[in-house]
CSV table of C-alpha atoms in Angstrom, one decimal:
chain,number,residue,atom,x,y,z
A,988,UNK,CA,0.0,0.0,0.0
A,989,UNK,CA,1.2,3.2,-1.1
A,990,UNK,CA,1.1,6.6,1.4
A,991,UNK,CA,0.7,10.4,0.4
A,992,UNK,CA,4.4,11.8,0.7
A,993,UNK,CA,5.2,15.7,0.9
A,994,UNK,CA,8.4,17.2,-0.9
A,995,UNK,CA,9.1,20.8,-1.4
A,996,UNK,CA,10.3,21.7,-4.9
A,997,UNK,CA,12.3,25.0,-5.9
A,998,UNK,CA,12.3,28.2,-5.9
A,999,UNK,CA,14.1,30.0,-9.0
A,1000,UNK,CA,12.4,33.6,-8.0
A,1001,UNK,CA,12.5,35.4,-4.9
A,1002,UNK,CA,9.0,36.8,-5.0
A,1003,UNK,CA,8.0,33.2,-3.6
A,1004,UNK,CA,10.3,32.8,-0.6
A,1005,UNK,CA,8.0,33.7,1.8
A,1006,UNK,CA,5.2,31.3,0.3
A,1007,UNK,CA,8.0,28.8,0.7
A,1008,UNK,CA,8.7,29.8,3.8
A,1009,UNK,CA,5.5,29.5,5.3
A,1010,UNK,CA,4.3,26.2,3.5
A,1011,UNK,CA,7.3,24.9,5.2
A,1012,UNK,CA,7.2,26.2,8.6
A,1013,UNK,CA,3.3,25.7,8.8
A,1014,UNK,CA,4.4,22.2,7.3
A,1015,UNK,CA,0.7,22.7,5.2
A,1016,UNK,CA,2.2,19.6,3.3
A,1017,UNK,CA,3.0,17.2,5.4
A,1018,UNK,CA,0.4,17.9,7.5
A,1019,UNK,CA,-2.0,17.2,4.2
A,1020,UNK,CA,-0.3,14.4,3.7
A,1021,UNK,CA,-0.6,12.9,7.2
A,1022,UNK,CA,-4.8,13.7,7.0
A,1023,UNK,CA,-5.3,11.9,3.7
A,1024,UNK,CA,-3.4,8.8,5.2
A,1025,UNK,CA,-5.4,8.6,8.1
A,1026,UNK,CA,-8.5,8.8,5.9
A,1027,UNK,CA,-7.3,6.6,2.8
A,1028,UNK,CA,-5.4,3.6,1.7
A,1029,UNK,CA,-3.5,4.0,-1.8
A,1030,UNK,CA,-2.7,1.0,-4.0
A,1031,UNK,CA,1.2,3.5,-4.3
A,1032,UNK,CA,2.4,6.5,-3.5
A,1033,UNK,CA,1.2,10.1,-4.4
A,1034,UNK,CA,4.1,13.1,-3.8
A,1035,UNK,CA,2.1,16.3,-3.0
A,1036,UNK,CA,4.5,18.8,-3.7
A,1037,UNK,CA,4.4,23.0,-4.0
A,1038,UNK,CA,7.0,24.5,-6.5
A,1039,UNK,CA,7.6,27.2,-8.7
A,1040,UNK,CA,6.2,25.7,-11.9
A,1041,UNK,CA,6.8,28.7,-14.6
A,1042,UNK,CA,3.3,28.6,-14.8
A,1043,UNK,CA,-0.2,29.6,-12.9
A,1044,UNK,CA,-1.4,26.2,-12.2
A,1045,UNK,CA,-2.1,23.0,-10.4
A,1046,UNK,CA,-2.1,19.5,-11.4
A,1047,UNK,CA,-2.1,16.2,-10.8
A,1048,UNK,CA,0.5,14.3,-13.0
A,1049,UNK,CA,-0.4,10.3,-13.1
A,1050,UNK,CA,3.2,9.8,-14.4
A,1051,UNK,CA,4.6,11.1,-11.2
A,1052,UNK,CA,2.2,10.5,-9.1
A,1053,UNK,CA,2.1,13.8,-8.0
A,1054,UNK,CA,0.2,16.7,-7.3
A,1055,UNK,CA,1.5,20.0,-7.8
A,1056,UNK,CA,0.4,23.3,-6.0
A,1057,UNK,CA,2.5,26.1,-8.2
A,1058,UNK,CA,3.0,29.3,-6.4
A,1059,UNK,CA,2.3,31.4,-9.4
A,1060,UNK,CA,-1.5,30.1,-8.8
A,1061,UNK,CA,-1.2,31.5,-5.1
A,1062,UNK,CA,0.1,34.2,-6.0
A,1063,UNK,CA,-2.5,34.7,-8.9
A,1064,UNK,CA,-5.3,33.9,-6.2
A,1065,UNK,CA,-3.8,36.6,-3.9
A,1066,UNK,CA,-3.3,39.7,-6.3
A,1067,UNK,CA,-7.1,38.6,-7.5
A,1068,UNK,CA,-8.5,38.9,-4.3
A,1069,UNK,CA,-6.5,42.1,-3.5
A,1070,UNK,CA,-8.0,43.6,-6.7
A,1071,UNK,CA,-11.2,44.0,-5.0
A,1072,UNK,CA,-9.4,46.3,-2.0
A,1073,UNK,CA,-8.9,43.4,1.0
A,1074,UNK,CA,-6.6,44.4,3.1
A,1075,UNK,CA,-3.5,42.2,2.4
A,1076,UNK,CA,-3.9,39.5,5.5
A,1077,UNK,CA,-7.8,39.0,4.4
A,1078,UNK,CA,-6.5,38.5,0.7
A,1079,UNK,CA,-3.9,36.4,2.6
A,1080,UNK,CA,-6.0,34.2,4.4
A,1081,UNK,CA,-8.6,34.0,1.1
A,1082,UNK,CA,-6.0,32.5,-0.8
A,1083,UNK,CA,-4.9,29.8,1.0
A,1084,UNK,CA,-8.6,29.5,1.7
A,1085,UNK,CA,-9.0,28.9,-2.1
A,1086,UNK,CA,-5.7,26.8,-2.4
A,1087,UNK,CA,-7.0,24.4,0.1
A,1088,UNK,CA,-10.1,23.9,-2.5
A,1089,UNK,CA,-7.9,23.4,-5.8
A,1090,UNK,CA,-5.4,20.9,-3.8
A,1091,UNK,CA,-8.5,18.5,-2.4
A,1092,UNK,CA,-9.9,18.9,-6.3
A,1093,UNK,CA,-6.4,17.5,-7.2
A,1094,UNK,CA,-6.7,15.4,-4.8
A,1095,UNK,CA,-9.7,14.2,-6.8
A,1096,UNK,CA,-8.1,13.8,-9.7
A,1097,UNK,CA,-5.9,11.4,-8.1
A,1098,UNK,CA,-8.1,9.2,-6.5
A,1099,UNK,CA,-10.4,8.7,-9.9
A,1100,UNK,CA,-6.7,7.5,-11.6
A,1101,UNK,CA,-5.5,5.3,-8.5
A,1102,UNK,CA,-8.7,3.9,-7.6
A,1103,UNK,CA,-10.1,4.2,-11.0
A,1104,UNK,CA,-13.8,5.4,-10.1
A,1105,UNK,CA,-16.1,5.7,-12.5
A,1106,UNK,CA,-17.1,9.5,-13.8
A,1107,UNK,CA,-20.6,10.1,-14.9
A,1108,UNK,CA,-20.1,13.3,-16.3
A,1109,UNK,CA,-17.1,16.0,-16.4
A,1110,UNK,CA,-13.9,14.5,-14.3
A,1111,UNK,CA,-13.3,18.4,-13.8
A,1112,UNK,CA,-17.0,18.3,-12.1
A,1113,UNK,CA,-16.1,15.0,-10.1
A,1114,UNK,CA,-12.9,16.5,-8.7
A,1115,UNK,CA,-15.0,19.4,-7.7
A,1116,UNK,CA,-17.5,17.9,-6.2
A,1117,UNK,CA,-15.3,15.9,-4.1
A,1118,UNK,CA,-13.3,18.8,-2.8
A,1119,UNK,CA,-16.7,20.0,-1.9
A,1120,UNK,CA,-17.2,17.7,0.2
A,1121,UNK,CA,-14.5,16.7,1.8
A,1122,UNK,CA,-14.1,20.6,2.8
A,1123,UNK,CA,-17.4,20.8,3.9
A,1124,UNK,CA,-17.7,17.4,5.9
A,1125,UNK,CA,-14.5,17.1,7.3
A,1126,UNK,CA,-12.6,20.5,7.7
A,1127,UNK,CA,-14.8,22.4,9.6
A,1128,UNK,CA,-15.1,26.3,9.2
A,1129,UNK,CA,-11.8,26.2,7.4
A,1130,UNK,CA,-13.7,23.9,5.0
A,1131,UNK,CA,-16.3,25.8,4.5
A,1132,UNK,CA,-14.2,28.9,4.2
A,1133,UNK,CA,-12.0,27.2,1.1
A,1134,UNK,CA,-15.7,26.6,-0.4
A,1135,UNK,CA,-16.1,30.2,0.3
A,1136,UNK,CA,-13.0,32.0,-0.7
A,1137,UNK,CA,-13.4,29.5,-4.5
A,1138,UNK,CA,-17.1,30.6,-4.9
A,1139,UNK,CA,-15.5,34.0,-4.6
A,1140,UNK,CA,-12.4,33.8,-6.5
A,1141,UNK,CA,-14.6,32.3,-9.9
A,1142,UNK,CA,-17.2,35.5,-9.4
A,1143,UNK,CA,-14.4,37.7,-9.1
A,1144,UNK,CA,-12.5,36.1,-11.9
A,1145,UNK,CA,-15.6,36.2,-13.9
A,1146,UNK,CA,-16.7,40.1,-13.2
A,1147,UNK,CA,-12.7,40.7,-14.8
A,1148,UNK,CA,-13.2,38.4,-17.8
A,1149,UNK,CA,-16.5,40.5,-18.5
A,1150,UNK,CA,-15.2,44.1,-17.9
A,1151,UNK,CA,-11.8,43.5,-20.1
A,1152,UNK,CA,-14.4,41.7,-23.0
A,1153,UNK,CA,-16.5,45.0,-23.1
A,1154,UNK,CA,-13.1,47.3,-23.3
């Protein structure tokens, strides 16, 4: 049986030390890692790992296994929510709030491949609905804060996409 397993990948720019930093000293992935090994049994190992990927993403890779939180996605989900005027520790908290819900929807991802669970329906929808409810039924307020601070992120996101399609 295989266990989730947390590594820390690089940092090539210094605009993401401090996400590093505090990823690491909150230990956010191990700590991730330990929950989901409590709660599941894998047929191998998954890496959950947070990098700088060169790119605003997150993904799980089937090749790796691995799923990969890039900080240009944090950072992406920060400057969004401090477009709408939060004070920089509320657009702080929002998007790790919001990262919690994209790495459980990974998360998804990965379970449909390992465990290979059939998908009625979008996989993106599956993966969604899973984060859902794992945030919601096993988190807590912080879970229902990550459903939150997502709900809020896609209507923000989607308020931009309109007013920069009418310029």
């Amino acid at each position: 049986e295989g266990d989730f397993k947390a590594e820390h990948g690089s940092v090539k720019s210094s605009k993401f030390d401090e996400l590093q930093r505090q990823v690491k000293e909150e230990k956010l992935l191990e700590d991730a890692a330990a929950q989901l090994n409590k709660a599941l049994a894998l047929p191998d190992n998954i890496t959950l790992r947070a990098e700088e990927c060169g790119e605003t993403n997150a993904f799980y890779d089937p090749n790796g296994p691995a799923i990969t939180m890039c900080y240009e996605l944090m950072e992406h989900f920060y400057l969004t929510f401090r477009s709408t005027g939060l004070a920089e520790q509320k657009a702080y908290d929002k998007m790790f709030a919001a990262t919690r819900f994209v790495f459980l929807h990974e998360v998804g991802h990965a379970l449909i491949d390992k465990y290979k669970l059939p998908v009625t329906g979008s996989e993106e929808d599956s993966a969604d609905h899973l984060s859902a409810f794992i945030n919601l039924e096993e988190l807590g307020q912080s879970g229902v804060d990550a459903c939150f601070a997502s709900a809020d992120l896609f209507k923000i996101s989607s308020k931009m996409a309109k007013t920069t399609s009418a310029d």
